[in-house]
Short mmCIF file of C-alpha atoms in Angstrom, two decimals:
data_model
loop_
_atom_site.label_atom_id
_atom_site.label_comp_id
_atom_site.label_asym_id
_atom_site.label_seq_id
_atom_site.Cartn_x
_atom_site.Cartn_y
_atom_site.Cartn_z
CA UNK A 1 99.86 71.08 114.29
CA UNK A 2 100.02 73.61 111.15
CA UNK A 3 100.22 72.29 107.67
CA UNK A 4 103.30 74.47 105.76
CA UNK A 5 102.43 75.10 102.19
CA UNK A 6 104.95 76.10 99.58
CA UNK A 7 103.47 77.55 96.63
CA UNK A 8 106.73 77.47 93.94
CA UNK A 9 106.94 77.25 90.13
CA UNK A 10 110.40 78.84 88.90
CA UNK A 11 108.32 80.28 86.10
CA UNK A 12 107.57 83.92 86.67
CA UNK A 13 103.87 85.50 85.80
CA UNK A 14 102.26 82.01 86.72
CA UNK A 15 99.83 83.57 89.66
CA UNK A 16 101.94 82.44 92.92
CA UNK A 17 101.65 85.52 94.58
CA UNK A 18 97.94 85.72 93.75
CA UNK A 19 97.55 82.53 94.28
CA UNK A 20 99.32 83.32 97.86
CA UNK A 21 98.00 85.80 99.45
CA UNK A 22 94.36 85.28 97.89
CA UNK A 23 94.15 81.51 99.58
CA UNK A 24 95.67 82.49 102.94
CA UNK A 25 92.52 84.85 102.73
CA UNK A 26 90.14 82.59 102.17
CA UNK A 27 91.06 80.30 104.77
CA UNK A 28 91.08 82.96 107.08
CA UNK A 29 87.87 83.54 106.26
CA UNK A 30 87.09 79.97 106.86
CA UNK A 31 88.11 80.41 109.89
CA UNK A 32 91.45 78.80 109.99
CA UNK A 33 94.51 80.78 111.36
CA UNK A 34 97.28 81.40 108.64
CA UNK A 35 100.41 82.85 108.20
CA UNK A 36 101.85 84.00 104.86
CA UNK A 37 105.71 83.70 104.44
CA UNK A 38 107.04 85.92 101.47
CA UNK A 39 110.33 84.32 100.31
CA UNK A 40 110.35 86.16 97.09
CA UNK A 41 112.69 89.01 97.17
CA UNK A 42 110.10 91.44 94.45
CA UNK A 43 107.75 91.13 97.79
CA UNK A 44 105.00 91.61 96.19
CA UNK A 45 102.86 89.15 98.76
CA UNK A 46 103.95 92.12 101.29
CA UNK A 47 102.38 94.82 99.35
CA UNK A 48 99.86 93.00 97.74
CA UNK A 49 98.74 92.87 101.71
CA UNK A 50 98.94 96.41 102.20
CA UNK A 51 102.09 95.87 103.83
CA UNK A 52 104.73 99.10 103.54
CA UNK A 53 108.04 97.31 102.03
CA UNK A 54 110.12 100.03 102.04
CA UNK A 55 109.71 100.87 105.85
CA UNK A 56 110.52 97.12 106.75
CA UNK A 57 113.36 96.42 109.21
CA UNK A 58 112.61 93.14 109.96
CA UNK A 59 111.46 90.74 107.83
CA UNK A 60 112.28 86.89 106.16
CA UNK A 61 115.64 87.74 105.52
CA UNK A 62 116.48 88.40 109.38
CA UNK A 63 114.40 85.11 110.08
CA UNK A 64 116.90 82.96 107.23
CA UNK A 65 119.88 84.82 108.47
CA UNK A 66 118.51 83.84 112.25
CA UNK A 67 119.74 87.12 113.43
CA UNK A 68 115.58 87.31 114.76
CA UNK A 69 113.46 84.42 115.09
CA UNK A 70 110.29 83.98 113.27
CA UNK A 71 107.91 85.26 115.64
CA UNK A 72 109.56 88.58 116.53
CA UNK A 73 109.02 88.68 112.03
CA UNK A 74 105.44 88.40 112.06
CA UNK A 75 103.00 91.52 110.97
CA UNK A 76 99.35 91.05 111.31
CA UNK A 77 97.60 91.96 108.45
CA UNK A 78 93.73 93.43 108.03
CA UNK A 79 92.72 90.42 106.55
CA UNK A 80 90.79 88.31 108.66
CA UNK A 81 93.12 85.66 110.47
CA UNK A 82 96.09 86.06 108.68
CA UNK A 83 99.40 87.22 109.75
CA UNK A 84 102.54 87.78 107.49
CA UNK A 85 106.34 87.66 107.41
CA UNK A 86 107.07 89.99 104.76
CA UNK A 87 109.73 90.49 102.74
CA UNK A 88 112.37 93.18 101.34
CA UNK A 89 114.39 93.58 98.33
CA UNK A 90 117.23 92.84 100.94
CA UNK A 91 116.07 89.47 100.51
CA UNK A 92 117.88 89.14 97.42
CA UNK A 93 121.43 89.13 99.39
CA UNK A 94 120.48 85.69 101.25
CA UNK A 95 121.04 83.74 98.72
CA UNK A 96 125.00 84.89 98.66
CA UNK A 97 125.20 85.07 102.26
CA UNK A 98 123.90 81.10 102.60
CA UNK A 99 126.12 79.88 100.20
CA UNK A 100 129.07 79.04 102.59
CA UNK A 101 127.10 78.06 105.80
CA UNK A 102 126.34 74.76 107.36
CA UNK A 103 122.83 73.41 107.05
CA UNK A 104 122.13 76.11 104.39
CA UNK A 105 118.97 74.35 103.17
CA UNK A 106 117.24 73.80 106.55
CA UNK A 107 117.14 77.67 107.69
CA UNK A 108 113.78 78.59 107.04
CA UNK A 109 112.57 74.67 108.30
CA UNK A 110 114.42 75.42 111.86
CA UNK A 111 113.13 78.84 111.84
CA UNK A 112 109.65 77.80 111.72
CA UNK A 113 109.72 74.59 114.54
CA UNK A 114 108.09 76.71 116.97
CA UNK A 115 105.76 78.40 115.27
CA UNK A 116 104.14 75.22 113.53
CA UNK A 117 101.80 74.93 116.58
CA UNK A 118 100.13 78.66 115.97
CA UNK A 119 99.06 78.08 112.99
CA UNK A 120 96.43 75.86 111.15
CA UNK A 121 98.50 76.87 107.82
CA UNK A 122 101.45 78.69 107.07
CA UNK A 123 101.85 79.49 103.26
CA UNK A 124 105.03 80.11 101.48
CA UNK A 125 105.01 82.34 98.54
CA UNK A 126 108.20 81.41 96.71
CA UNK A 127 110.22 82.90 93.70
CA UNK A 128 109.88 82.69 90.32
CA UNK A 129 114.10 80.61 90.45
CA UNK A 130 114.92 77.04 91.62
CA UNK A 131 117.73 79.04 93.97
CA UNK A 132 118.70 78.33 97.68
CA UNK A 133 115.54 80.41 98.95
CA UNK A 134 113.28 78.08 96.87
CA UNK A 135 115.03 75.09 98.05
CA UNK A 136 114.52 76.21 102.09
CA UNK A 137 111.08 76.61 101.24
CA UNK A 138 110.77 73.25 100.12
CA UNK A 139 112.94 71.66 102.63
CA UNK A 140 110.21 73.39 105.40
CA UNK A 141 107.67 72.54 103.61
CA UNK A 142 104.99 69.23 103.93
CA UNK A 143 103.89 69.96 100.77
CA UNK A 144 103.87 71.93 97.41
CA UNK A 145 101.51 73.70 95.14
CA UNK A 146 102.47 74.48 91.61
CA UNK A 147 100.49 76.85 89.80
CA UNK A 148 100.43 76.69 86.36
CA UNK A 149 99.23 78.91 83.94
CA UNK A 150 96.39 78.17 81.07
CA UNK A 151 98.86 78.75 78.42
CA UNK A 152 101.06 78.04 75.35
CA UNK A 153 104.37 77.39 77.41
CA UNK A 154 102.40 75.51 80.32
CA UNK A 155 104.03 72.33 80.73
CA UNK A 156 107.43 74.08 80.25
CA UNK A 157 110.03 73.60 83.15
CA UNK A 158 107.76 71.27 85.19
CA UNK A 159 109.50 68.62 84.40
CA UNK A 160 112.39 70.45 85.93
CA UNK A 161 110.58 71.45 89.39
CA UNK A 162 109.48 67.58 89.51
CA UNK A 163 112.80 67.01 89.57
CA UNK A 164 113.67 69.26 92.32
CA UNK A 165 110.95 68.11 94.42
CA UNK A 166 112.31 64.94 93.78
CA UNK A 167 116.05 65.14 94.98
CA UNK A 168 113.97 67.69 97.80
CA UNK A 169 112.16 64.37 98.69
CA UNK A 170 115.40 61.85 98.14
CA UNK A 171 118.12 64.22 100.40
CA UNK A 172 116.71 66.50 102.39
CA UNK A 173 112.75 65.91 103.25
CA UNK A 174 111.02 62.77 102.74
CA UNK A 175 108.04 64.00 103.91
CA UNK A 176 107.42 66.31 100.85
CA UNK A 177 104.15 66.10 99.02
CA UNK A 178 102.94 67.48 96.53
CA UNK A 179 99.52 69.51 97.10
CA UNK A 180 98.24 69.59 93.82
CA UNK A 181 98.75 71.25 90.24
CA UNK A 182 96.30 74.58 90.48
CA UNK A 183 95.74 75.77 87.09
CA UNK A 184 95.60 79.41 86.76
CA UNK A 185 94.29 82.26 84.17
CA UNK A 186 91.87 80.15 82.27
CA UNK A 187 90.01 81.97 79.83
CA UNK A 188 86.95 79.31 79.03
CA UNK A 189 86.66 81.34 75.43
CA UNK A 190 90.12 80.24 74.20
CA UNK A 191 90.26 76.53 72.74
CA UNK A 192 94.29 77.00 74.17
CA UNK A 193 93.18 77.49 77.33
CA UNK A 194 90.94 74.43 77.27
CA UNK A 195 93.45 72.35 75.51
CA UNK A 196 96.15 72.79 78.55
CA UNK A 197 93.58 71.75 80.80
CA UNK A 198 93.04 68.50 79.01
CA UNK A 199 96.54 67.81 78.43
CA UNK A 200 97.59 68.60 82.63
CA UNK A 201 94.10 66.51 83.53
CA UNK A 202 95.53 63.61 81.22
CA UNK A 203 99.13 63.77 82.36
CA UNK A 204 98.34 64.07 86.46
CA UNK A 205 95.30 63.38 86.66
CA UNK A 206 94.47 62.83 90.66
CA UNK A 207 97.46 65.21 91.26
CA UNK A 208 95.43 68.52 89.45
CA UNK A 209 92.77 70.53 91.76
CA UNK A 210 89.59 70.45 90.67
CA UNK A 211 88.88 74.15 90.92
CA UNK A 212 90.44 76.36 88.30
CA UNK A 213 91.04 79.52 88.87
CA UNK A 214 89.72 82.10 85.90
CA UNK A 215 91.42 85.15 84.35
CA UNK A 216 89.93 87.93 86.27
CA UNK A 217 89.79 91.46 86.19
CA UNK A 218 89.42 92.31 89.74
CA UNK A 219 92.21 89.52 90.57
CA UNK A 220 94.60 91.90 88.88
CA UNK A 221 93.62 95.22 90.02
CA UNK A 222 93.13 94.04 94.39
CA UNK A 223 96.92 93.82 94.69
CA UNK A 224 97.18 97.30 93.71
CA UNK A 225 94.63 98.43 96.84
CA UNK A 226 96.56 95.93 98.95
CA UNK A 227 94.04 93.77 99.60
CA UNK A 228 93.40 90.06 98.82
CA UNK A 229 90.65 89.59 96.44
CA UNK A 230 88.29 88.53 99.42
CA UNK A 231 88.53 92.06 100.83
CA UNK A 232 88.45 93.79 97.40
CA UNK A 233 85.24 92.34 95.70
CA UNK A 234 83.93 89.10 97.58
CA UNK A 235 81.23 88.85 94.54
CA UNK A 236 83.94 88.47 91.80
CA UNK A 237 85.45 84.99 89.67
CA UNK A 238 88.22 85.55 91.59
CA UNK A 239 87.30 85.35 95.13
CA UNK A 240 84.47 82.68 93.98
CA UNK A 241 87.53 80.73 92.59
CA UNK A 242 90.06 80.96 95.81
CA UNK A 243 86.98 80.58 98.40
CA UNK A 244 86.35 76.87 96.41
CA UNK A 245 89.94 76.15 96.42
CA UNK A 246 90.39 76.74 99.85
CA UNK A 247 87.03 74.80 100.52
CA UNK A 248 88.98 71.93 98.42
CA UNK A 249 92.41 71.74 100.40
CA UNK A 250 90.60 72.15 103.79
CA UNK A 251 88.51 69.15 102.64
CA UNK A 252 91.82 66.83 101.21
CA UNK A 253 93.16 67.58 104.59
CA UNK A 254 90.77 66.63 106.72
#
């Protein structure tokens, strides 16, 4: 039975997307079969996979909406083992259109029932807001990864997405966990950078991967070629970096 990550932080620029599409690579490369949910209506998991956005007709919106079910959603995408459901700026519109239904926050977690079995993973890149998309990502979700970023404003709003995952766990799924903190654009020659990692080590100790992943050139530009990092420049920090932290989950989860 799959394992459904969501990777969520409601701060924006914190390397979700990256973070994303450039794991779901590496374990396909490990050999495990993935799929990559974009819930973020910018959609830049899509593109960042070479995916065309603006020719989409059916994406995660459809599959929230249940107008299509997840399956008939599903792209494959040219890196190894992956498939996607993208996403559109149409996306944006769900949250409205939600608002007044029943069972709003269990959409995306009824959605994915039968596809659970196909997978070995199935990754949720979520948006940079605590909104209703967020929340069905979390609600579908066994467990969370928050990236957080090596710098000044760090620890900023964590407390609130503890909280969320909290009253997630308390009301609607007791079976959240939380993956692990992933700590993201370190730069080893800044003494800030170092200093967050000390402080998020001290404060959550067990709950913090152990790999770190680096600021990185090529990490930055791959997106633009719509590839993952792995496809890009296998040799780089980057794909180093997500390779280990796959290596790392596969082995918590074993």
């Amino acid at each position: 039975m799959g394992k459904i990550i969501a990777i969520a932080n409601q701060k924006g620029g914190v390397g979700k997307t990256t973070t994303s599409i450039n794991l779901a690579a590496a374990l396909g490369v490990l050999e495990k079969k993935v799929l990559l949910i974009d819930a973020d209506p910018q959609a830049n998991a899509s593109s960042g996979l070479g995916i065309n956005v603006d020719d989409l007709t059916l994406g995660t919106y459809q599959v929230l909406e249940h107008t299509i079910t997840a399956k008939e959603a599903i792209v494959k995408t040219s890196s190894p083992n992956v498939d996607i459901i993208p996403a559109h700026i149409d996306l944006v519109a769900i949250e409205i259109e939600l608002v007044d239904k029943q069972d709003r926050e269990y959409m995306l977690k009824k959605a994915l029932i039968d596809l659970k079995g196909n997978y070995d993973y199935i990754l949720i890149d979520c948006a940079p807001s605590l909104g209703l998309i967020t929340l069905n990502s979390l609600v579908a979700a066994d467990a969370v990864i928050i990236p957080i970023q090596c710098e000044y404003f760090a620890l900023e709003g964590l407390g609130k997405l503890l909280n969320t995952i909290k009253s997630v766990q308390n009301i609607h799924n007791k079976e959240l966990d939380i993956e692990g903190l992933l700590l993201t654009m370190f730069d080893s020659r800044l003494r800030l950078s170092n200093q967050v990692v000390d402080e998020v080590r001290k404060h959550f100790s067990s709950m913090v991967f152990d790999t770190i992943i680096r600021r990185n050139t090529r990490l930055g530009e791959a997106p633009s070629y719509g590839e993952s990092i792995i496809a890009y420049d296998a040799t780089s920090k980057g794909a180093i970096n997500y390779i280990n932290l796959a290596q790392e989950l596969l082995k918590k989860n074993s």
